Amino acid sequence: MSDPKPKFYTSWFCPFAQRVWIALLEKGIDFEYIEVDPYKKTPEWLSVSPRGLVPVLVHQGKSVYESGICIEYIDEEWPENPILPKAPYQRAYERIWADHIAKKIVPPFYAMLLKKETELQENAKKEMLEQLLVLTKAMDPTGPYFAGSQVGLVDIMLAPFAIRFFILKHYRGFQVPSGDESPFSRFNKWYIAIKERDSTGKTSASDEEYIGIYKRYTDDTGQSLVATAIRQGTALP
């Protein structure tokens, strides 16, 4: 492993940061955990994170940010326990579906919470299920993970949002259909497997903590850049 060990700047409630935390644990990397409040844009914090966002990985004095980029950096810098496969097409396939998560699944997750009108909430539910089904059909048929028996990029990118689906159920009544005959049976198999990973459990807060912190999205007090983008109908930061 390279020296010195990386510094991981995060916020416990952030699903984007949890992606990187999961990747660090899956890779077995020794790192320094640094909890920050990303809403306090101090000069010191902005010197680490130019956009004032988490996650940030500081390694050998240099900042790496954006969750997907951090994960790929980790995978390249510490090649043991690879997250991405070696074959170029398989790597591309993982990136294609990681992009699908970012563009097609994350937006309706937040829209479901932020939108006040029932019709718009229902539209977000419909969009979420449609896009989850598209992703489900791209999964390896055996699994249990997206590409087979090993955890990869797509699993890590989706896991923090999937384990927060109970928040959507709590506030908006959303849930993924269950049952062996459900078209989501393969997704549900994936969900059970990823939720049982040590890396997922060790990086997750309690249900009560998540319910409390996400209330700000439902009562329109959330001030994150993600919340602002959803309100304005612009691309997520």
Tab-separated table of C-alpha atoms in Angstrom:
chain	number	residue	atom	x	y	z
A	1	MET	CA	0.000	0.000	0.000
A	2	SER	CA	1.034	3.584	-0.593
A	3	ASP	CA	2.020	5.905	2.250
A	4	PRO	CA	0.734	7.896	3.956
A	5	LYS	CA	-2.716	6.477	4.514
A	6	PRO	CA	-5.555	8.436	2.898
A	7	LYS	CA	-7.787	10.850	4.772
A	8	PHE	CA	-11.482	10.316	4.151
A	9	TYR	CA	-13.650	13.410	4.665
A	10	THR	CA	-17.298	12.482	5.021
A	11	SER	CA	-20.662	13.207	6.646
A	12	TRP	CA	-22.462	10.281	8.248
A	13	PHE	CA	-25.809	11.025	6.590
A	14	CYS	CA	-24.541	11.425	3.015
A	15	PRO	CA	-25.211	8.505	0.643
A	16	PHE	CA	-22.633	9.789	-1.847
A	17	ALA	CA	-19.951	9.707	0.842
A	18	GLN	CA	-21.110	6.292	2.027
A	19	ARG	CA	-20.217	4.927	-1.399
A	20	VAL	CA	-16.554	5.773	-0.835
A	21	TRP	CA	-16.623	4.494	2.741
A	22	ILE	CA	-17.986	1.146	1.510
A	23	ALA	CA	-15.278	0.986	-1.166
A	24	LEU	CA	-12.520	1.647	1.383
A	25	LEU	CA	-13.794	-1.177	3.600
A	26	GLU	CA	-14.285	-3.582	0.702
A	27	LYS	CA	-10.700	-2.936	-0.389
A	28	GLY	CA	-9.354	-3.374	3.141
A	29	ILE	CA	-7.583	0.002	3.105
A	30	ASP	CA	-6.269	1.660	6.247
A	31	PHE	CA	-7.575	5.229	6.268
A	32	GLU	CA	-8.287	8.164	8.557
A	33	TYR	CA	-11.990	8.971	9.005
A	34	ILE	CA	-12.756	12.682	9.299
A	35	GLU	CA	-16.372	13.743	9.949
A	36	VAL	CA	-17.199	17.221	8.622
A	37	ASP	CA	-20.231	19.493	8.288
A	38	PRO	CA	-20.324	20.259	4.544
A	39	TYR	CA	-22.795	23.100	5.110
A	40	LYS	CA	-20.102	25.144	6.850
A	41	LYS	CA	-18.088	26.451	3.902
A	42	THR	CA	-15.067	27.585	5.870
A	43	PRO	CA	-11.845	28.543	4.062
A	44	GLU	CA	-10.185	25.500	5.647
A	45	TRP	CA	-12.863	23.145	4.326
A	46	LEU	CA	-12.860	24.732	0.862
A	47	SER	CA	-9.106	24.247	0.691
A	48	VAL	CA	-9.783	20.504	0.959
A	49	SER	CA	-13.009	20.393	-1.070
A	50	PRO	CA	-13.221	23.175	-3.688
A	51	ARG	CA	-16.995	22.741	-3.978
A	52	GLY	CA	-17.493	22.265	-0.253
A	53	LEU	CA	-19.010	18.819	-0.764
A	54	VAL	CA	-18.343	15.343	0.604
A	55	PRO	CA	-16.869	12.868	-0.072
A	56	VAL	CA	-13.242	13.893	-0.393
A	57	LEU	CA	-10.255	11.604	-0.297
A	58	VAL	CA	-6.921	13.285	0.446
A	59	HIS	CA	-3.954	11.123	-0.490
A	60	GLN	CA	-0.349	12.234	-0.571
A	61	GLY	CA	-1.524	15.806	-0.048
A	62	LYS	CA	-3.907	15.856	-3.031
A	63	SER	CA	-7.712	15.980	-2.963
A	64	VAL	CA	-9.861	13.587	-4.973
A	65	TYR	CA	-13.607	14.194	-4.974
A	66	GLU	CA	-16.890	13.052	-6.549
A	67	SER	CA	-17.926	9.609	-5.299
A	68	GLY	CA	-17.473	7.624	-8.507
A	69	ILE	CA	-14.082	9.198	-9.191
A	70	CYS	CA	-12.972	8.490	-5.617
A	71	ILE	CA	-13.951	4.831	-5.981
A	72	GLU	CA	-12.019	4.439	-9.224
A	73	TYR	CA	-9.007	6.209	-7.719
A	74	ILE	CA	-9.076	3.839	-4.757
A	75	ASP	CA	-9.311	0.852	-7.073
A	76	GLU	CA	-6.356	1.975	-9.176
A	77	GLU	CA	-4.112	3.114	-6.304
A	78	TRP	CA	-4.710	-0.031	-4.231
A	79	PRO	CA	-5.172	-2.881	-6.734
A	80	GLU	CA	-5.846	-5.600	-4.151
A	81	ASN	CA	-9.489	-6.778	-3.970
A	82	PRO	CA	-10.470	-5.089	-7.257
A	83	ILE	CA	-13.806	-3.305	-7.572
A	84	LEU	CA	-13.743	-3.030	-11.361
A	85	PRO	CA	-13.008	-6.045	-13.582
A	86	LYS	CA	-9.904	-6.164	-15.792
A	87	ALA	CA	-11.609	-6.714	-19.154
A	88	PRO	CA	-12.269	-3.381	-20.924
A	89	TYR	CA	-15.839	-4.215	-21.937
A	90	GLN	CA	-16.780	-5.430	-18.484
A	91	ARG	CA	-15.329	-2.245	-16.994
A	92	ALA	CA	-17.318	-0.187	-19.483
A	93	TYR	CA	-20.481	-2.152	-18.676
A	94	GLU	CA	-20.112	-1.349	-14.973
A	95	ARG	CA	-19.591	2.336	-15.778
A	96	ILE	CA	-22.652	2.409	-18.047
A	97	TRP	CA	-24.896	1.189	-15.242
A	98	ALA	CA	-23.222	3.345	-12.614
A	99	ASP	CA	-24.122	6.273	-14.856
A	100	HIS	CA	-27.695	4.953	-15.071
A	101	ILE	CA	-27.910	5.088	-11.274
A	102	ALA	CA	-26.627	8.668	-11.190
A	103	LYS	CA	-28.952	9.954	-13.900
A	104	LYS	CA	-32.060	7.781	-13.620
A	105	ILE	CA	-32.359	6.509	-10.031
A	106	VAL	CA	-30.883	9.168	-7.751
A	107	PRO	CA	-33.042	12.039	-9.132
A	108	PRO	CA	-36.433	10.372	-8.451
A	109	PHE	CA	-35.175	9.350	-5.000
A	110	TYR	CA	-34.837	12.997	-4.025
A	111	ALA	CA	-37.815	14.178	-6.057
A	112	MET	CA	-40.070	11.783	-4.167
A	113	LEU	CA	-39.078	13.449	-0.903
A	114	LEU	CA	-38.924	17.065	-2.050
A	115	LYS	CA	-42.019	17.366	-4.223
A	116	LYS	CA	-45.092	18.600	-2.349
A	117	GLU	CA	-47.778	17.745	-4.890
A	118	THR	CA	-49.096	14.188	-4.668
A	119	GLU	CA	-49.108	13.857	-8.452
A	120	LEU	CA	-45.417	14.724	-8.660
A	121	GLN	CA	-44.607	12.291	-5.860
A	122	GLU	CA	-46.467	9.556	-7.722
A	123	ASN	CA	-44.606	10.413	-10.917
A	124	ALA	CA	-41.318	10.028	-9.043
A	125	LYS	CA	-42.415	6.643	-7.681
A	126	LYS	CA	-43.311	5.472	-11.170
A	127	GLU	CA	-40.010	6.702	-12.580
A	128	MET	CA	-38.053	5.030	-9.802
A	129	LEU	CA	-39.695	1.646	-10.378
A	130	GLU	CA	-39.272	1.885	-14.154
A	131	GLN	CA	-35.587	2.699	-13.890
A	132	LEU	CA	-34.949	0.092	-11.204
A	133	LEU	CA	-36.517	-2.500	-13.471
A	134	VAL	CA	-34.257	-1.448	-16.338
A	135	LEU	CA	-31.263	-1.886	-14.032
A	136	THR	CA	-32.571	-5.201	-12.732
A	137	LYS	CA	-32.762	-6.605	-16.258
A	138	ALA	CA	-29.082	-5.732	-16.735
A	139	MET	CA	-28.018	-7.769	-13.683
A	140	ASP	CA	-26.215	-11.072	-13.929
A	141	PRO	CA	-29.026	-13.658	-13.711
A	142	THR	CA	-27.371	-15.617	-10.903
A	143	GLY	CA	-25.798	-12.898	-8.795
A	144	PRO	CA	-26.245	-12.225	-6.017
A	145	TYR	CA	-24.498	-8.960	-6.904
A	146	PHE	CA	-24.918	-6.908	-10.049
A	147	ALA	CA	-22.200	-8.643	-12.079
A	148	GLY	CA	-22.125	-11.982	-10.282
A	149	SER	CA	-20.500	-13.289	-7.125
A	150	GLN	CA	-18.247	-10.271	-6.417
A	151	VAL	CA	-19.161	-6.775	-5.259
A	152	GLY	CA	-18.392	-4.180	-7.912
A	153	LEU	CA	-18.822	-0.552	-8.861
A	154	VAL	CA	-22.559	-0.722	-9.574
A	155	ASP	CA	-23.278	-2.389	-6.238
A	156	ILE	CA	-21.365	0.285	-4.342
A	157	MET	CA	-22.967	3.144	-6.280
A	158	LEU	CA	-26.508	1.877	-5.643
A	159	ALA	CA	-26.225	0.427	-2.128
A	160	PRO	CA	-26.479	3.673	-0.090
A	161	PHE	CA	-29.667	4.691	-1.887
A	162	ALA	CA	-31.248	1.230	-1.832
A	163	ILE	CA	-30.742	0.888	1.922
A	164	ARG	CA	-32.508	4.253	2.296
A	165	PHE	CA	-35.629	3.109	0.450
A	166	PHE	CA	-37.277	2.599	3.835
A	167	ILE	CA	-37.159	6.400	4.199
A	168	LEU	CA	-39.217	6.701	1.012
A	169	LYS	CA	-41.677	4.183	2.428
A	170	HIS	CA	-41.883	6.077	5.725
A	171	TYR	CA	-42.556	9.482	4.178
A	172	ARG	CA	-44.112	8.662	0.790
A	173	GLY	CA	-45.371	5.077	0.934
A	174	PHE	CA	-42.917	3.856	-1.713
A	175	GLN	CA	-41.714	0.283	-1.856
A	176	VAL	CA	-40.304	-2.146	-4.385
A	177	PRO	CA	-42.737	-5.007	-5.112
A	178	SER	CA	-41.751	-8.290	-3.467
A	179	GLY	CA	-42.490	-11.953	-4.110
A	180	ASP	CA	-40.948	-14.631	-6.307
A	181	GLU	CA	-43.240	-13.738	-9.210
A	182	SER	CA	-42.409	-10.048	-9.020
A	183	PRO	CA	-40.307	-8.651	-11.881
A	184	PHE	CA	-38.156	-7.236	-9.084
A	185	SER	CA	-37.303	-10.637	-7.558
A	186	ARG	CA	-33.735	-10.393	-8.871
A	187	PHE	CA	-33.411	-6.871	-7.461
A	188	ASN	CA	-34.700	-8.061	-4.095
A	189	LYS	CA	-32.125	-10.859	-4.090
A	190	TRP	CA	-29.457	-8.246	-4.751
A	191	TYR	CA	-30.824	-6.008	-1.987
A	192	ILE	CA	-30.667	-8.752	0.641
A	193	ALA	CA	-27.101	-9.622	-0.335
A	194	ILE	CA	-25.797	-6.042	-0.341
A	195	LYS	CA	-27.567	-5.128	2.905
A	196	GLU	CA	-25.907	-8.089	4.638
A	197	ARG	CA	-22.385	-6.989	3.651
A	198	ASP	CA	-20.227	-5.917	6.588
A	199	SER	CA	-19.184	-2.854	4.611
A	200	THR	CA	-22.804	-1.746	4.310
A	201	GLY	CA	-23.700	-2.347	7.942
A	202	LYS	CA	-20.593	-0.670	9.333
A	203	THR	CA	-21.190	2.477	7.285
A	204	SER	CA	-24.914	2.851	8.002
A	205	ALA	CA	-26.642	4.855	10.728
A	206	SER	CA	-29.780	3.717	12.539
A	207	ASP	CA	-33.194	3.900	10.885
A	208	GLU	CA	-34.243	6.520	13.430
A	209	GLU	CA	-31.253	8.733	12.613
A	210	TYR	CA	-31.940	8.541	8.898
A	211	ILE	CA	-35.657	9.246	9.341
A	212	GLY	CA	-34.801	12.313	11.395
A	213	ILE	CA	-32.167	13.755	9.064
A	214	TYR	CA	-34.230	13.231	5.898
A	215	LYS	CA	-37.245	15.048	7.324
A	216	ARG	CA	-35.687	18.299	6.125
A	217	TYR	CA	-36.278	17.184	2.536
A	218	THR	CA	-39.958	16.575	3.152
A	219	ASP	CA	-40.572	19.867	4.970
A	220	ASP	CA	-38.589	21.875	2.397
A	221	THR	CA	-35.811	22.946	4.742
A	222	GLY	CA	-33.056	20.947	3.029
A	223	GLN	CA	-30.372	23.313	1.770
A	224	SER	CA	-28.058	20.896	-0.019
A	225	LEU	CA	-27.067	21.458	-3.642
A	226	VAL	CA	-28.977	18.279	-4.488
A	227	ALA	CA	-32.171	19.673	-2.941
A	228	THR	CA	-31.709	22.963	-4.797
A	229	ALA	CA	-31.173	21.180	-8.109
A	230	ILE	CA	-34.338	19.077	-7.683
A	231	ARG	CA	-36.401	22.168	-6.846
A	232	GLN	CA	-35.070	23.987	-9.887
A	233	GLY	CA	-35.301	20.999	-12.209
A	234	THR	CA	-31.591	21.144	-13.069
A	235	ALA	CA	-28.919	18.444	-13.194
A	236	LEU	CA	-27.673	17.117	-9.868
A	237	PRO	CA	-24.309	18.492	-8.743
